[in-house]
PDB file of C-alpha atoms in Angstrom:
ATOM      1  CA  MET D   1       3.927   8.705  -7.180  1.00  0.00           C
ATOM      2  CA  ASP D   2       4.737   7.040 -10.476  1.00  0.00           C
ATOM      3  CA  ASP D   3       6.093   4.081  -8.489  1.00  0.00           C
ATOM      4  CA  ILE D   4       2.694   3.669  -6.828  1.00  0.00           C
ATOM      5  CA  LEU D   5       0.941   3.426 -10.187  1.00  0.00           C
ATOM      6  CA  ASP D   6       3.613   1.112 -11.579  1.00  0.00           C
ATOM      7  CA  LEU D   7       3.208  -1.255  -8.635  1.00  0.00           C
ATOM      8  CA  MET D   8      -0.571  -1.223  -8.975  1.00  0.00           C
ATOM      9  CA  GLU D   9      -0.116  -2.233 -12.585  1.00  0.00           C
ATOM     10  CA  ASP D  10       2.345  -4.925 -11.476  1.00  0.00           C
ATOM     11  CA  VAL D  11      -0.298  -6.386  -9.147  1.00  0.00           C
ATOM     12  CA  ALA D  12      -2.855  -6.518 -11.954  1.00  0.00           C
ATOM     13  CA  THR D  13      -0.291  -8.099 -14.260  1.00  0.00           C
ATOM     14  CA  ALA D  14       0.670 -10.690 -11.634  1.00  0.00           C
ATOM     15  CA  VAL D  15      -2.952 -11.640 -10.993  1.00  0.00           C
ATOM     16  CA  SER D  16      -3.470 -12.140 -14.727  1.00  0.00           C
ATOM     17  CA  LEU D  17      -0.112 -13.791 -15.428  1.00  0.00           C
ATOM     18  CA  TYR D  18      -0.409 -16.182 -12.476  1.00  0.00           C
ATOM     19  CA  ASP D  19      -4.012 -16.963 -13.434  1.00  0.00           C
ATOM     20  CA  VAL D  20      -5.259 -16.259  -9.921  1.00  0.00           C
ATOM     21  CA  GLN D  21      -8.817 -17.572  -9.752  1.00  0.00           C
ATOM     22  CA  SER D  22      -9.780 -16.519  -6.239  1.00  0.00           C
ATOM     23  CA  VAL D  23      -8.686 -13.804  -3.849  1.00  0.00           C
ATOM     24  CA  THR D  24      -7.663 -14.700  -0.318  1.00  0.00           C
ATOM     25  CA  SER D  25      -8.948 -12.677   2.607  1.00  0.00           C
ATOM     26  CA  GLU D  26      -5.367 -11.519   3.220  1.00  0.00           C
ATOM     27  CA  ALA D  27      -5.021 -10.200  -0.339  1.00  0.00           C
ATOM     28  CA  SER D  28      -8.384  -8.508   0.052  1.00  0.00           C
ATOM     29  CA  GLN D  29      -7.258  -6.876   3.302  1.00  0.00           C
ATOM     30  CA  LEU D  30      -4.050  -5.651   1.685  1.00  0.00           C
ATOM     31  CA  ALA D  31      -5.974  -4.321  -1.326  1.00  0.00           C
ATOM     32  CA  HIS D  32      -8.276  -2.405   1.032  1.00  0.00           C
ATOM     33  CA  ILE D  33      -5.243  -0.923   2.791  1.00  0.00           C
ATOM     34  CA  VAL D  34      -3.735   0.063  -0.569  1.00  0.00           C
ATOM     35  CA  THR D  35      -6.993   1.783  -1.523  1.00  0.00           C
ATOM     36  CA  GLN D  36      -7.089   3.716   1.741  1.00  0.00           C
ATOM     37  CA  SER D  37      -3.426   4.721   1.432  1.00  0.00           C
ATOM     38  CA  ALA D  38      -3.862   5.898  -2.154  1.00  0.00           C
ATOM     39  CA  GLN D  39      -6.930   7.938  -1.218  1.00  0.00           C
ATOM     40  CA  HIS D  40      -5.003   9.682   1.547  1.00  0.00           C
ATOM     41  CA  VAL D  41      -2.118  10.390  -0.854  1.00  0.00           C
ATOM     42  CA  GLN D  42      -4.605  11.910  -3.292  1.00  0.00           C
ATOM     43  CA  GLN D  43      -6.129  14.066  -0.550  1.00  0.00           C
ATOM     44  CA  ALA D  44      -2.737  15.219   0.739  1.00  0.00           C
ATOM     45  CA  VAL D  45      -1.503  16.129  -2.734  1.00  0.00           C
ATOM     46  CA  GLY D  46      -4.746  17.981  -3.442  1.00  0.00           C
ATOM     47  CA  LEU D  47      -4.281  20.084  -0.318  1.00  0.00           C
ATOM     48  CA  LEU D  48      -0.679  21.056  -1.120  1.00  0.00           C
ATOM     49  CA  SER D  49      -1.789  24.079  -3.138  1.00  0.00           C
ATOM     50  CA  ASP D  50      -2.963  25.739   0.092  1.00  0.00           C
ATOM     51  CA  MET D  51      -0.338  25.672   2.829  1.00  0.00           C
ATOM     52  CA  LYS D  52      -2.940  27.098   5.208  1.00  0.00           C
ATOM     53  CA  GLN D  53      -4.199  23.513   5.207  1.00  0.00           C
ATOM     54  CA  SER D  54      -0.898  22.236   6.643  1.00  0.00           C
ATOM     55  CA  ALA D  55      -2.544  20.592   9.667  1.00  0.00           C
ATOM     56  CA  GLN D  56      -4.940  18.704   7.397  1.00  0.00           C
ATOM     57  CA  ILE D  57      -2.105  17.725   5.053  1.00  0.00           C
ATOM     58  CA  LEU D  58      -0.083  16.361   7.966  1.00  0.00           C
ATOM     59  CA  LYS D  59      -3.144  14.482   9.207  1.00  0.00           C
ATOM     60  CA  GLN D  60      -3.408  12.767   5.816  1.00  0.00           C
ATOM     61  CA  CYS D  61       0.280  11.849   6.044  1.00  0.00           C
ATOM     62  CA  GLU D  62      -0.257  10.376   9.510  1.00  0.00           C
ATOM     63  CA  GLU D  63      -3.088   8.257   8.112  1.00  0.00           C
ATOM     64  CA  ILE D  64      -0.822   7.022   5.314  1.00  0.00           C
ATOM     65  CA  ASP D  65       1.794   6.043   7.910  1.00  0.00           C
ATOM     66  CA  ARG D  66      -0.866   4.275   9.976  1.00  0.00           C
ATOM     67  CA  TRP D  67      -2.101   2.300   6.972  1.00  0.00           C
ATOM     68  CA  GLU D  68       1.463   1.332   6.053  1.00  0.00           C
ATOM     69  CA  SER D  69       1.997  -0.051   9.555  1.00  0.00           C
ATOM     70  CA  GLU D  70      -1.251  -1.983   9.229  1.00  0.00           C
ATOM     71  CA  ALA D  71      -0.068  -3.385   5.883  1.00  0.00           C
ATOM     72  CA  ASP D  72       3.142  -4.585   7.545  1.00  0.00           C
ATOM     73  CA  ARG D  73       1.096  -6.339  10.229  1.00  0.00           C
ATOM     74  CA  VAL D  74      -1.260  -7.950   7.700  1.00  0.00           C
ATOM     75  CA  LEU D  75       1.661  -9.036   5.502  1.00  0.00           C
ATOM     76  CA  ARG D  76       3.440 -10.728   8.419  1.00  0.00           C
ATOM     77  CA  ALA D  77       0.269 -12.584   9.390  1.00  0.00           C
ATOM     78  CA  ALA D  78      -0.467 -13.501   5.761  1.00  0.00           C
ATOM     79  CA  MET D  79       3.032 -14.865   5.197  1.00  0.00           C
ATOM     80  CA  SER D  80       2.922 -16.851   8.403  1.00  0.00           C
ATOM     81  CA  LYS D  81      -0.411 -18.394   7.457  1.00  0.00           C
ATOM     82  CA  LEU D  82       0.691 -18.999   3.874  1.00  0.00           C
ATOM     83  CA  PHE D  83       3.839 -20.910   4.841  1.00  0.00           C
ATOM     84  CA  ARG D  84       2.011 -22.808   7.571  1.00  0.00           C
ATOM     85  CA  GLU D  85      -1.067 -23.837   5.610  1.00  0.00           C
ATOM     86  CA  GLU D  86      -0.400 -23.791   1.858  1.00  0.00           C
ATOM     87  CA  ASP D  87       0.815 -27.145   0.539  1.00  0.00           C
ATOM     88  CA  ASP D  88       0.856 -26.273  -3.160  1.00  0.00           C
ATOM     89  CA  VAL D  89       4.219 -24.666  -3.924  1.00  0.00           C
ATOM     90  CA  LYS D  90       2.997 -22.846  -7.039  1.00  0.00           C
ATOM     91  CA  THR D  91       0.112 -21.280  -5.148  1.00  0.00           C
ATOM     92  CA  LEU D  92       2.460 -20.306  -2.334  1.00  0.00           C
ATOM     93  CA  ILE D  93       4.839 -18.566  -4.752  1.00  0.00           C
ATOM     94  CA  LYS D  94       2.002 -16.742  -6.516  1.00  0.00           C
ATOM     95  CA  LEU D  95       0.356 -15.490  -3.339  1.00  0.00           C
ATOM     96  CA  LYS D  96       3.650 -14.502  -1.739  1.00  0.00           C
ATOM     97  CA  ALA D  97       4.512 -12.346  -4.755  1.00  0.00           C
ATOM     98  CA  ILE D  98       1.095 -10.679  -4.791  1.00  0.00           C
ATOM     99  CA  TYR D  99       1.107 -10.025  -1.040  1.00  0.00           C
ATOM    100  CA  GLU D 100       4.566  -8.455  -1.281  1.00  0.00           C
ATOM    101  CA  LEU D 101       3.589  -6.256  -4.226  1.00  0.00           C
ATOM    102  CA  LEU D 102       0.507  -4.997  -2.405  1.00  0.00           C
ATOM    103  CA  GLU D 103       2.509  -4.194   0.715  1.00  0.00           C
ATOM    104  CA  GLU D 104       5.185  -2.472  -1.365  1.00  0.00           C
ATOM    105  CA  ILE D 105       2.550  -0.059  -2.670  1.00  0.00           C
ATOM    106  CA  THR D 106       1.917   1.089   0.899  1.00  0.00           C
ATOM    107  CA  ASP D 107       5.674   1.587   1.345  1.00  0.00           C
ATOM    108  CA  LYS D 108       5.686   3.879  -1.694  1.00  0.00           C
ATOM    109  CA  CYS D 109       2.653   5.750  -0.348  1.00  0.00           C
ATOM    110  CA  GLU D 110       4.582   6.280   2.878  1.00  0.00           C
ATOM    111  CA  ASP D 111       7.564   7.578   0.863  1.00  0.00           C
ATOM    112  CA  VAL D 112       5.251  10.133  -0.765  1.00  0.00           C
ATOM    113  CA  ALA D 113       3.847  11.075   2.651  1.00  0.00           C
ATOM    114  CA  ASN D 114       7.376  11.664   3.956  1.00  0.00           C
ATOM    115  CA  ILE D 115       8.140  13.965   1.020  1.00  0.00           C
ATOM    116  CA  ILE D 116       4.871  15.844   1.547  1.00  0.00           C
ATOM    117  CA  GLU D 117       5.630  16.239   5.263  1.00  0.00           C
ATOM    118  CA  GLY D 118       9.015  17.702   4.334  1.00  0.00           C
ATOM    119  CA  ILE D 119       7.391  20.197   1.965  1.00  0.00           C
ATOM    120  CA  VAL D 120       4.883  21.256   4.620  1.00  0.00           C
ATOM    121  CA  LEU D 121       7.545  21.654   7.300  1.00  0.00           C
ATOM    122  CA  GLU D 122       9.781  23.690   4.964  1.00  0.00           C
ATOM    123  CA  ASN D 123       6.901  26.055   4.241  1.00  0.00           C
ATOM    124  CA  ALA D 124       5.626  26.360   7.815  1.00  0.00           C
TER     125      ALA D 124
END
């Protein structure tokens, strides 16, 4: 979970360091997905203290997996559009890095979900 927070900080640092003045719709979509994934991680972790809630915990993990798949889809589309339409190389490099960082957060959320699923299944 520390990796999730570190990557969130990395995104904020990149936005500041790269002096990003406006947010693309693709970055906004990825940020929304990150928010949803993080909320489901928080809910799943909060439920771990009561294994009687195993079905609800697993449902949260499924949602995290679903959001991660959506992030992959959005990232592919964003990269395709970026390389097709962006003529300014510096802007392309900046946005590519930010898109990848945002998507990586969802990968880490999925890693946490996989660990949580393992804990639930071991205690079932």
